[in-house]
Amino acid sequence: MDADTLPLFELDFATVCDVERQACREFFAGKANKTPERYMMIRNYMVEAWHAAQPLYLTKIKARAGLRNCGDVNAIGRIHTFLEHARIINFGAERSSSRRSQPVKSTRRRPPQSSDEEPDEDGGWDVPRGSSLAAVTGRRRRVRDEDGNWVDQDEYYGGRVISHDVVERHADDADYSCSGGSDEDGPARKRRRRGPHKQNGSRYQVHSEFRLVPCRSFGEAGRPFGVEISAAALALMDLHAHLMYTEVIGLLGGAYDAAAGVVRVDVAFPCNSTSTTTECEMDPASEVDARRVFALQGRHVVGWFHSHPTFDAVPSVRDIHNQHAYQALCRRDAVEPFVGVIVSPPGANAVSDIAVFFVVPADDGSPDGVPYQLPYSVVARDHVPPDAVDAMAQLVERHAAMEHRVDLARRFRRSEAMTALEKLVISLRSHWHDDALQHWDDVVALRLRPLLQRHYCRSGSGSGSHSEPVAAPTAHDDDSGGSDSD
């Protein structure tokens, strides 16, 4: 058997391996309703059900039939997806087991589904509020309130909008940072509504897990390790963040040099997700794919990244919780070589803000600790690696049919003539060394810009008035940034 037909890990019905803990970490985060024991019970049942069903395909619905009162149907479905992609179940079944989620074009703008929405008994979801079917059935979407109870969305929100608890410094003057839709959608669709609730002078965030927590700074002697990130990884993360109105997420591959005390990030792997403008959940199957690719390259997972489409590059309470859980899984001899990266496209001077953070135990005993910003240096070459260009082109094409992709032909800010495409080109250009800029400009002109114009410029060409590459302020020219260039 070759590597593509072997299971990702050796299953032991009595234990859980590290791959399972990392891919299904929601069951290993200390939650009362999602415990390791519950994960093992669900996993073992699915494996036994698959053995009994062979050679037929074990669907999620059939798997859930014997798992009544075992918790969130979506969590059960994610375990099913993970086991399938790990080739533990459904491998070689009569129905294809490699069913990856495909982008779906829709004429109706339906908000992305969130894990805070209540599922139907059959595992489906309530009809979107305002749809014609909802008017006939009278069914409404339900969400969890602050106490975790299911309530009617209209009754709970009362016109409020879930967002991070910060002033939206870009939402009022940037077309790019608004939710999707054409210019004909009117001003109401181009601007986020300001919630009426205030606390300490700022709008109060209904869900505290979305509240942003400013990072503290390490002293020179207090850093747990140094961080080096390749220009190719930065550019791919930045590109990914620019392509969607919703948050994006992915993993970082590289190595930890214990002797030098440095985490080296060589590559970024954009993952599939279920996301909105304020939250993002990584697809477990996509995470398994990333780890498999890193292993084949001789690399390890050393971090994760996600975007804040309309907010600063500052971690939220949920981000801190996720980072803390990742660090615990990667602990080596009292060192946790795992970093979190946040990309905020609406940065200053058209260059995205990129921040690296790490969580340190809190003095007051808070369960998830305190976020600290880690300075990082950029490892840049005198040319653009061909595999980096291929990865960017594949990413652009993969997201081309996504419903919430960005319209790069629109103005980046209402007060400026610059388009979102021009802004993207400037930001990506800032990551490369001066000696590689000519090569990068050729890559953009010959390969990336044509793809972006074809798939992401729905209201125009997006080329603006610039026929020559736009000079960009580089990371090492900006003293206010968090990076240093080698």
Short mmCIF file of C-alpha atoms in Angstrom, two decimals:
data_model
loop_
_atom_site.label_atom_id
_atom_site.label_comp_id
_atom_site.label_asym_id
_atom_site.label_seq_id
_atom_site.Cartn_x
_atom_site.Cartn_y
_atom_site.Cartn_z
CA MET A 1 0.00 0.00 0.00
CA ASP A 2 1.29 3.48 -0.82
CA ALA A 3 1.08 6.55 1.42
CA ASP A 4 -2.19 7.69 -0.12
CA THR A 5 -4.02 4.51 0.92
CA LEU A 6 -2.75 4.22 4.50
CA PRO A 7 -4.73 5.62 7.44
CA LEU A 8 -3.41 8.89 8.83
CA PHE A 9 -2.95 7.27 12.25
CA GLU A 10 -3.25 3.86 13.89
CA LEU A 11 -6.57 3.62 15.69
CA ASP A 12 -6.67 2.38 19.28
CA PHE A 13 -10.21 2.11 20.67
CA ALA A 14 -8.95 2.74 24.21
CA THR A 15 -6.83 5.85 23.62
CA VAL A 16 -6.66 9.09 21.64
CA CYS A 17 -3.58 10.08 19.62
CA ASP A 18 -2.09 13.56 19.09
CA VAL A 19 -3.50 13.83 15.56
CA GLU A 20 -7.01 13.40 16.94
CA ARG A 21 -6.44 15.94 19.70
CA GLN A 22 -5.24 18.52 17.21
CA ALA A 23 -7.92 17.92 14.58
CA CYS A 24 -10.83 17.68 17.05
CA ARG A 25 -9.51 20.04 19.69
CA GLU A 26 -12.99 21.25 20.71
CA PHE A 27 -13.30 17.99 22.69
CA PHE A 28 -9.99 18.59 24.47
CA ALA A 29 -10.45 22.21 25.54
CA GLY A 30 -11.95 21.52 28.96
CA LYS A 31 -15.59 22.04 27.94
CA ALA A 32 -18.16 20.34 30.13
CA ASN A 33 -20.29 19.15 27.20
CA LYS A 34 -17.39 18.17 24.93
CA THR A 35 -15.02 15.84 26.74
CA PRO A 36 -12.33 13.40 25.54
CA GLU A 37 -14.55 10.55 26.75
CA ARG A 38 -17.44 11.77 24.60
CA TYR A 39 -15.13 12.04 21.60
CA MET A 40 -13.95 8.46 22.08
CA MET A 41 -17.53 7.23 22.40
CA ILE A 42 -18.57 8.99 19.16
CA ARG A 43 -15.44 7.90 17.30
CA ASN A 44 -15.64 4.27 18.37
CA TYR A 45 -19.31 4.06 17.47
CA MET A 46 -18.67 5.47 14.00
CA VAL A 47 -15.81 3.06 13.35
CA GLU A 48 -17.91 0.08 14.45
CA ALA A 49 -20.86 1.33 12.36
CA TRP A 50 -18.57 1.64 9.34
CA HIS A 51 -17.28 -1.91 9.79
CA ALA A 52 -20.87 -3.16 9.97
CA ALA A 53 -21.91 -1.15 6.88
CA GLN A 54 -19.02 -2.16 4.61
CA PRO A 55 -18.81 -1.97 1.68
CA LEU A 56 -21.56 0.66 1.76
CA TYR A 57 -20.86 4.26 2.59
CA LEU A 58 -21.59 5.40 6.17
CA THR A 59 -23.36 8.74 5.92
CA LYS A 60 -23.48 11.34 8.67
CA ILE A 61 -27.21 10.81 9.06
CA LYS A 62 -26.78 7.07 9.59
CA ALA A 63 -23.93 7.68 12.02
CA ARG A 64 -25.99 10.15 14.05
CA ALA A 65 -28.92 7.74 14.26
CA GLY A 66 -27.14 5.76 16.97
CA LEU A 67 -25.74 8.79 18.75
CA ARG A 68 -28.81 10.32 20.32
CA ASN A 69 -28.17 12.78 23.17
CA CYS A 70 -24.47 12.90 22.34
CA GLY A 71 -24.31 16.65 21.87
CA ASP A 72 -24.02 19.07 18.97
CA VAL A 73 -24.86 17.43 15.64
CA ASN A 74 -22.35 19.70 13.92
CA ALA A 75 -19.56 18.49 16.21
CA ILE A 76 -20.56 14.89 15.47
CA GLY A 77 -20.47 15.72 11.77
CA ARG A 78 -16.98 17.18 12.10
CA ILE A 79 -15.75 13.96 13.72
CA HIS A 80 -17.26 12.03 10.81
CA THR A 81 -15.48 14.29 8.31
CA PHE A 82 -12.17 13.97 10.15
CA LEU A 83 -12.34 10.17 10.34
CA GLU A 84 -13.24 10.03 6.66
CA HIS A 85 -10.33 12.19 5.53
CA ALA A 86 -8.00 10.31 7.88
CA ARG A 87 -9.06 7.14 6.01
CA ILE A 88 -10.39 5.49 9.17
CA ILE A 89 -13.93 5.14 7.80
CA ASN A 90 -15.50 5.09 4.32
CA PHE A 91 -12.23 4.38 2.56
CA GLY A 92 -12.95 2.32 -0.54
CA ALA A 93 -16.70 2.51 0.00
CA GLU A 94 -19.00 2.15 -2.97
CA ARG A 95 -19.88 5.82 -2.64
CA SER A 96 -16.90 8.18 -3.06
CA SER A 97 -15.40 9.14 0.27
CA SER A 98 -13.41 12.09 -1.01
CA ARG A 99 -16.27 14.51 -0.88
CA ARG A 100 -14.70 17.86 -0.30
CA SER A 101 -16.94 20.84 0.13
CA GLN A 102 -17.37 22.75 -3.12
CA PRO A 103 -18.11 26.44 -3.53
CA VAL A 104 -21.79 26.99 -4.21
CA LYS A 105 -23.05 29.91 -6.24
CA SER A 106 -26.29 31.28 -4.91
CA THR A 107 -28.62 33.98 -6.16
CA ARG A 108 -29.82 34.60 -2.61
CA ARG A 109 -27.48 36.27 -0.15
CA ARG A 110 -27.63 34.04 2.87
CA PRO A 111 -25.41 34.84 5.85
CA PRO A 112 -22.80 32.16 6.60
CA GLN A 113 -23.98 29.61 9.12
CA SER A 114 -22.47 29.84 12.57
CA SER A 115 -22.00 27.24 15.26
CA ASP A 116 -24.19 29.50 17.45
CA GLU A 117 -27.25 28.78 15.26
CA GLU A 118 -29.61 26.03 16.34
CA PRO A 119 -29.75 22.96 14.07
CA ASP A 120 -32.92 21.16 13.13
CA GLU A 121 -33.47 17.64 14.43
CA ASP A 122 -32.41 16.22 11.09
CA GLY A 123 -29.11 18.10 11.19
CA GLY A 124 -30.27 20.86 8.82
CA TRP A 125 -30.67 24.53 9.64
CA ASP A 126 -33.59 26.89 10.08
CA VAL A 127 -34.79 28.74 6.99
CA PRO A 128 -32.93 32.06 6.48
CA ARG A 129 -34.78 34.97 8.03
CA GLY A 130 -36.59 37.00 5.39
CA SER A 131 -36.67 34.25 2.77
CA SER A 132 -39.89 33.41 0.93
CA LEU A 133 -39.86 29.91 2.43
CA ALA A 134 -39.64 31.36 5.94
CA ALA A 135 -42.76 33.41 5.26
CA VAL A 136 -44.66 30.24 4.38
CA THR A 137 -43.38 28.01 7.16
CA GLY A 138 -43.15 30.64 9.85
CA ARG A 139 -39.79 29.20 10.98
CA ARG A 140 -37.15 31.58 12.26
CA ARG A 141 -33.45 31.30 12.95
CA ARG A 142 -32.54 30.83 16.58
CA VAL A 143 -29.30 31.74 18.35
CA ARG A 144 -27.81 31.30 21.78
CA ASP A 145 -28.13 34.09 24.34
CA GLU A 146 -25.51 35.03 26.95
CA ASP A 147 -26.61 32.09 29.14
CA GLY A 148 -26.37 29.58 26.31
CA ASN A 149 -30.12 29.19 25.80
CA TRP A 150 -31.72 29.03 22.35
CA VAL A 151 -33.85 32.13 21.64
CA ASP A 152 -35.43 33.75 18.59
CA GLN A 153 -32.89 35.78 16.64
CA ASP A 154 -35.18 38.81 16.19
CA GLU A 155 -36.05 38.85 19.88
CA TYR A 156 -32.43 38.47 20.99
CA TYR A 157 -30.59 40.82 18.65
CA GLY A 158 -33.24 43.53 18.51
CA GLY A 159 -31.38 45.19 15.66
CA ARG A 160 -27.91 44.63 17.14
CA VAL A 161 -25.00 43.47 15.03
CA ILE A 162 -22.43 40.99 16.32
CA SER A 163 -18.94 42.44 15.90
CA HIS A 164 -15.66 42.78 17.76
CA ASP A 165 -15.82 45.25 20.65
CA VAL A 166 -13.77 48.03 19.04
CA VAL A 167 -14.53 51.17 17.12
CA GLU A 168 -14.76 50.20 13.45
CA ARG A 169 -12.13 52.59 12.22
CA HIS A 170 -12.36 51.43 8.61
CA ALA A 171 -16.03 50.58 8.13
CA ASP A 172 -17.21 54.14 7.59
CA ASP A 173 -14.79 55.16 4.86
CA ALA A 174 -13.73 51.93 3.15
CA ASP A 175 -15.79 50.19 0.50
CA TYR A 176 -13.43 47.22 0.75
CA SER A 177 -14.22 46.54 4.39
CA CYS A 178 -17.97 46.37 3.86
CA SER A 179 -19.96 43.22 3.35
CA GLY A 180 -20.46 42.04 -0.21
CA GLY A 181 -22.93 43.43 -2.69
CA SER A 182 -22.94 45.69 -5.70
CA ASP A 183 -23.04 49.47 -5.66
CA GLU A 184 -26.76 49.26 -6.42
CA ASP A 185 -27.42 47.68 -3.06
CA GLY A 186 -27.63 51.15 -1.53
CA PRO A 187 -26.00 52.78 1.49
CA ALA A 188 -27.71 50.42 3.94
CA ARG A 189 -25.68 47.46 2.62
CA LYS A 190 -22.44 49.41 2.43
CA ARG A 191 -22.22 50.31 6.09
CA ARG A 192 -22.39 48.31 9.29
CA ARG A 193 -25.09 49.41 11.67
CA ARG A 194 -23.81 50.78 14.94
CA GLY A 195 -25.15 48.89 17.92
CA PRO A 196 -26.96 51.00 20.50
CA HIS A 197 -25.30 49.44 23.55
CA LYS A 198 -22.33 51.22 25.05
CA GLN A 199 -19.95 50.32 27.81
CA ASN A 200 -17.07 52.50 29.00
CA GLY A 201 -17.52 54.84 26.06
CA SER A 202 -17.50 52.20 23.30
CA ARG A 203 -20.17 49.98 21.79
CA TYR A 204 -20.68 46.93 23.96
CA GLN A 205 -20.10 43.58 22.34
CA VAL A 206 -23.01 41.21 22.94
CA HIS A 207 -20.79 38.09 22.88
CA SER A 208 -17.68 38.69 25.02
CA GLU A 209 -15.75 36.05 23.07
CA PHE A 210 -15.54 38.49 20.15
CA ARG A 211 -14.11 41.30 22.29
CA LEU A 212 -10.63 42.39 21.20
CA VAL A 213 -7.86 42.24 23.82
CA PRO A 214 -4.82 44.48 23.12
CA CYS A 215 -1.52 42.64 23.24
CA ARG A 216 1.15 43.46 25.80
CA SER A 217 4.82 43.81 24.85
CA PHE A 218 7.64 41.51 25.83
CA GLY A 219 10.85 42.92 27.22
CA GLU A 220 14.04 41.95 25.45
CA ALA A 221 14.70 39.22 28.02
CA GLY A 222 11.12 38.05 28.30
CA ARG A 223 10.47 36.65 24.84
CA PRO A 224 9.98 32.87 24.81
CA PHE A 225 11.61 32.66 21.36
CA GLY A 226 12.29 34.65 18.23
CA VAL A 227 10.12 34.48 15.11
CA GLU A 228 11.20 34.44 11.47
CA ILE A 229 8.63 34.41 8.66
CA SER A 230 9.39 33.96 4.99
CA ALA A 231 8.23 36.65 2.57
CA ALA A 232 6.37 33.96 0.61
CA ALA A 233 4.34 32.94 3.67
CA LEU A 234 3.49 36.57 4.49
CA ALA A 235 2.41 37.25 0.91
CA LEU A 236 0.17 34.17 0.76
CA MET A 237 -1.50 35.03 4.08
CA ASP A 238 -2.01 38.62 2.92
CA LEU A 239 -3.47 37.51 -0.41
CA HIS A 240 -5.84 35.07 1.30
CA ALA A 241 -7.10 37.81 3.62
CA HIS A 242 -7.82 40.12 0.65
CA LEU A 243 -9.91 37.63 -1.32
CA MET A 244 -12.89 37.27 1.04
CA TYR A 245 -15.24 39.60 2.88
CA THR A 246 -15.43 36.94 5.59
CA GLU A 247 -12.61 35.82 7.86
CA VAL A 248 -10.12 33.30 6.49
CA ILE A 249 -7.96 30.84 8.37
CA GLY A 250 -4.98 28.56 7.81
CA LEU A 251 -1.94 26.82 9.31
CA LEU A 252 1.75 27.71 9.24
CA GLY A 253 4.47 25.17 8.52
CA GLY A 254 8.11 25.37 9.51
CA ALA A 255 10.36 24.32 12.36
CA TYR A 256 11.43 25.25 15.85
CA ASP A 257 15.19 25.66 16.30
CA ALA A 258 15.63 24.93 20.00
CA ALA A 259 19.35 25.76 19.96
CA ALA A 260 18.76 29.20 18.45
CA GLY A 261 15.45 29.70 20.21
CA VAL A 262 13.64 30.63 16.97
CA VAL A 263 10.35 29.58 15.39
CA ARG A 264 10.83 29.65 11.61
CA VAL A 265 7.69 29.94 9.50
CA ASP A 266 8.46 28.76 5.97
CA VAL A 267 5.04 28.28 4.37
CA ALA A 268 1.38 29.09 4.89
CA PHE A 269 -1.45 26.67 4.10
CA PRO A 270 -4.86 28.34 3.54
CA CYS A 271 -7.59 26.10 4.96
CA ASN A 272 -11.30 25.77 4.27
CA SER A 273 -13.56 27.23 6.91
CA THR A 274 -17.01 28.20 8.05
CA SER A 275 -16.69 31.92 8.63
CA THR A 276 -18.30 35.34 8.92
CA THR A 277 -16.78 38.80 9.23
CA THR A 278 -16.31 38.25 12.97
CA GLU A 279 -15.56 34.56 13.46
CA CYS A 280 -13.97 31.65 11.69
CA GLU A 281 -13.84 27.91 12.30
CA MET A 282 -11.31 25.70 10.55
CA ASP A 283 -12.56 22.65 8.67
CA PRO A 284 -11.04 19.59 10.43
CA ALA A 285 -10.51 17.78 7.11
CA SER A 286 -8.63 20.79 5.74
CA GLU A 287 -6.45 20.81 8.86
CA VAL A 288 -5.62 17.16 8.31
CA ASP A 289 -4.65 17.95 4.70
CA ALA A 290 -2.33 20.73 5.87
CA ARG A 291 -0.57 18.49 8.36
CA ARG A 292 -0.13 15.80 5.72
CA VAL A 293 1.44 18.30 3.30
CA PHE A 294 3.77 19.66 5.98
CA ALA A 295 4.85 16.13 6.93
CA LEU A 296 5.72 15.32 3.31
CA GLN A 297 7.81 18.51 3.19
CA GLY A 298 9.63 17.64 6.42
CA ARG A 299 7.96 20.51 8.27
CA HIS A 300 5.86 20.81 11.42
CA VAL A 301 2.86 22.95 12.29
CA VAL A 302 4.31 25.97 14.10
CA GLY A 303 1.38 28.36 14.01
CA TRP A 304 -1.97 29.41 12.60
CA PHE A 305 -3.25 32.54 10.93
CA HIS A 306 -6.59 34.21 10.35
CA SER A 307 -7.86 37.55 9.12
CA HIS A 308 -9.79 40.45 10.61
CA PRO A 309 -11.51 41.88 7.51
CA THR A 310 -12.74 45.07 9.19
CA PHE A 311 -10.88 45.22 12.50
CA ASP A 312 -7.40 45.79 13.85
CA ALA A 313 -4.84 42.99 14.00
CA VAL A 314 -5.64 42.41 17.67
CA PRO A 315 -6.70 39.01 19.08
CA SER A 316 -10.22 38.45 20.36
CA VAL A 317 -11.12 36.45 23.45
CA ARG A 318 -11.86 33.49 21.17
CA ASP A 319 -8.51 33.91 19.38
CA ILE A 320 -6.73 33.83 22.73
CA HIS A 321 -8.58 30.66 23.72
CA ASN A 322 -7.64 28.95 20.44
CA GLN A 323 -4.01 30.04 20.73
CA HIS A 324 -3.80 28.79 24.30
CA ALA A 325 -5.18 25.40 23.27
CA TYR A 326 -2.73 25.12 20.36
CA GLN A 327 0.22 26.03 22.58
CA ALA A 328 -0.72 23.35 25.09
CA LEU A 329 -0.77 20.72 22.33
CA CYS A 330 2.67 21.78 21.08
CA ARG A 331 4.46 22.03 24.44
CA ARG A 332 8.03 20.72 24.35
CA ASP A 333 10.12 20.74 27.51
CA ALA A 334 8.23 23.70 29.01
CA VAL A 335 8.42 25.58 25.68
CA GLU A 336 5.34 26.12 23.50
CA PRO A 337 6.72 26.90 20.01
CA PHE A 338 3.45 27.89 18.37
CA VAL A 339 2.45 31.37 17.17
CA GLY A 340 -0.76 33.06 16.10
CA VAL A 341 -0.82 35.51 13.19
CA ILE A 342 -3.58 38.04 12.47
CA VAL A 343 -3.86 39.81 9.10
CA SER A 344 -5.91 43.00 8.89
CA PRO A 345 -6.22 44.14 5.24
CA PRO A 346 -7.47 47.69 6.05
CA GLY A 347 -4.00 48.77 7.21
CA ALA A 348 -2.31 52.14 6.92
CA ASN A 349 -0.78 53.29 3.61
CA ALA A 350 -2.58 50.42 1.81
CA VAL A 351 -0.30 47.87 3.52
CA SER A 352 -2.02 45.24 5.67
CA ASP A 353 -1.35 45.14 9.39
CA ILE A 354 0.13 41.77 10.36
CA ALA A 355 0.64 40.90 14.01
CA VAL A 356 2.15 37.81 15.67
CA PHE A 357 0.96 36.97 19.17
CA PHE A 358 1.62 34.46 21.93
CA VAL A 359 -0.33 33.70 25.11
CA VAL A 360 1.28 33.82 28.56
CA PRO A 361 -0.39 32.53 31.77
CA ALA A 362 -2.20 35.32 33.60
CA ASP A 363 -1.31 36.42 37.13
CA ASP A 364 -4.98 36.38 38.10
CA GLY A 365 -5.42 32.76 37.04
CA SER A 366 -7.49 33.46 33.92
CA PRO A 367 -7.92 30.15 32.07
CA ASP A 368 -6.64 31.33 28.68
CA GLY A 369 -3.88 33.73 29.71
CA VAL A 370 -2.77 37.12 28.37
CA PRO A 371 -1.80 37.88 24.75
CA TYR A 372 1.66 39.29 24.03
CA GLN A 373 2.85 40.60 20.68
CA LEU A 374 5.92 38.90 19.24
CA PRO A 375 8.24 40.92 16.97
CA TYR A 376 9.22 39.03 13.85
CA SER A 377 11.80 39.32 11.12
CA VAL A 378 11.12 38.74 7.43
CA VAL A 379 13.27 36.20 5.60
CA ALA A 380 13.35 37.55 2.07
CA ARG A 381 15.11 36.25 -1.03
CA ASP A 382 16.38 38.02 -4.13
CA HIS A 383 13.70 36.26 -6.18
CA VAL A 384 10.17 34.95 -5.84
CA PRO A 385 10.08 31.14 -5.39
CA PRO A 386 8.12 29.42 -8.20
CA ASP A 387 6.19 27.24 -5.73
CA ALA A 388 5.04 30.39 -3.93
CA VAL A 389 3.66 31.80 -7.18
CA ASP A 390 1.87 28.51 -7.90
CA ALA A 391 0.33 28.51 -4.43
CA MET A 392 -0.99 32.05 -4.90
CA ALA A 393 -2.47 31.29 -8.32
CA GLN A 394 -4.16 28.15 -6.99
CA LEU A 395 -5.58 30.08 -4.05
CA VAL A 396 -7.03 32.77 -6.35
CA GLU A 397 -8.68 30.19 -8.59
CA ARG A 398 -9.97 28.11 -5.66
CA HIS A 399 -11.85 31.06 -4.19
CA ALA A 400 -13.08 32.40 -7.53
CA ALA A 401 -16.55 30.87 -7.19
CA MET A 402 -17.02 31.64 -3.49
CA GLU A 403 -20.16 33.60 -2.70
CA HIS A 404 -18.44 36.07 -0.36
CA ARG A 405 -15.39 36.82 -2.48
CA VAL A 406 -14.29 40.44 -2.63
CA ASP A 407 -15.04 42.74 -5.58
CA LEU A 408 -11.55 44.10 -6.18
CA ALA A 409 -12.79 46.62 -8.76
CA ARG A 410 -14.45 48.71 -6.06
CA ARG A 411 -12.73 51.63 -4.41
CA PHE A 412 -10.70 50.72 -1.36
CA ARG A 413 -11.88 53.88 0.42
CA ARG A 414 -14.72 56.14 -0.59
CA SER A 415 -12.50 59.20 -0.32
CA GLU A 416 -9.79 57.76 -2.61
CA ALA A 417 -9.61 56.65 -6.24
CA MET A 418 -7.51 53.59 -5.42
CA THR A 419 -9.28 50.30 -6.11
CA ALA A 420 -9.13 47.28 -3.82
CA LEU A 421 -7.03 45.51 -6.47
CA GLU A 422 -4.45 48.29 -6.48
CA LYS A 423 -4.40 48.22 -2.71
CA LEU A 424 -3.84 44.45 -2.76
CA VAL A 425 -0.93 44.77 -5.19
CA ILE A 426 0.71 47.43 -3.00
CA SER A 427 0.34 45.36 0.15
CA LEU A 428 1.73 42.17 -1.41
CA ARG A 429 4.66 44.09 -2.87
CA SER A 430 5.68 45.33 0.58
CA HIS A 431 6.75 41.85 1.74
CA TRP A 432 9.56 41.31 -0.76
CA HIS A 433 13.19 42.35 -0.65
CA ASP A 434 14.27 45.16 -2.97
CA ASP A 435 16.29 42.71 -5.08
CA ALA A 436 13.15 40.64 -5.74
CA LEU A 437 10.78 43.49 -6.63
CA GLN A 438 11.34 43.39 -10.38
CA HIS A 439 10.70 39.65 -10.41
CA TRP A 440 7.60 40.15 -8.25
CA ASP A 441 6.25 42.89 -10.57
CA ASP A 442 6.62 40.50 -13.49
CA VAL A 443 4.76 37.78 -11.58
CA VAL A 444 1.90 40.16 -10.82
CA ALA A 445 1.67 41.51 -14.37
CA LEU A 446 1.89 38.17 -16.15
CA ARG A 447 0.05 35.82 -13.83
CA LEU A 448 -1.69 37.18 -10.73
CA ARG A 449 -3.29 40.40 -11.97
CA PRO A 450 -5.00 38.73 -14.98
CA LEU A 451 -6.47 36.06 -12.67
CA LEU A 452 -7.65 38.62 -10.14
CA GLN A 453 -9.21 40.85 -12.81
CA ARG A 454 -10.99 37.89 -14.39
CA HIS A 455 -12.46 36.45 -11.20
CA TYR A 456 -12.66 39.27 -8.65
CA CYS A 457 -13.38 42.48 -10.56
CA ARG A 458 -17.12 42.25 -11.03
CA SER A 459 -17.90 45.96 -11.28
CA GLY A 460 -15.01 46.95 -13.56
CA SER A 461 -11.45 46.17 -14.58
CA GLY A 462 -9.99 47.22 -11.26
CA SER A 463 -6.92 48.53 -13.04
CA GLY A 464 -7.53 52.18 -12.22
CA SER A 465 -5.17 54.68 -13.72
CA HIS A 466 -1.92 52.94 -12.78
CA SER A 467 -0.20 51.23 -15.68
CA GLU A 468 3.12 50.80 -13.88
CA PRO A 469 3.71 48.89 -10.64
CA VAL A 470 2.89 51.06 -7.65
CA ALA A 471 5.76 51.62 -5.26
CA ALA A 472 4.86 50.31 -1.84
CA PRO A 473 6.16 51.19 1.60
CA THR A 474 7.98 48.04 2.66
CA ALA A 475 7.86 46.44 6.06
CA HIS A 476 11.41 47.55 6.88
CA ASP A 477 10.59 51.14 5.88
CA ASP A 478 7.71 51.38 8.36
CA ASP A 479 8.98 52.01 11.86
CA SER A 480 5.50 51.53 13.31
CA GLY A 481 5.14 47.95 12.12
CA GLY A 482 5.80 44.77 14.05
CA SER A 483 8.39 43.27 11.74
CA ASP A 484 12.04 43.65 10.90
CA SER A 485 13.46 42.71 7.53
CA ASP A 486 16.62 40.70 7.20
#
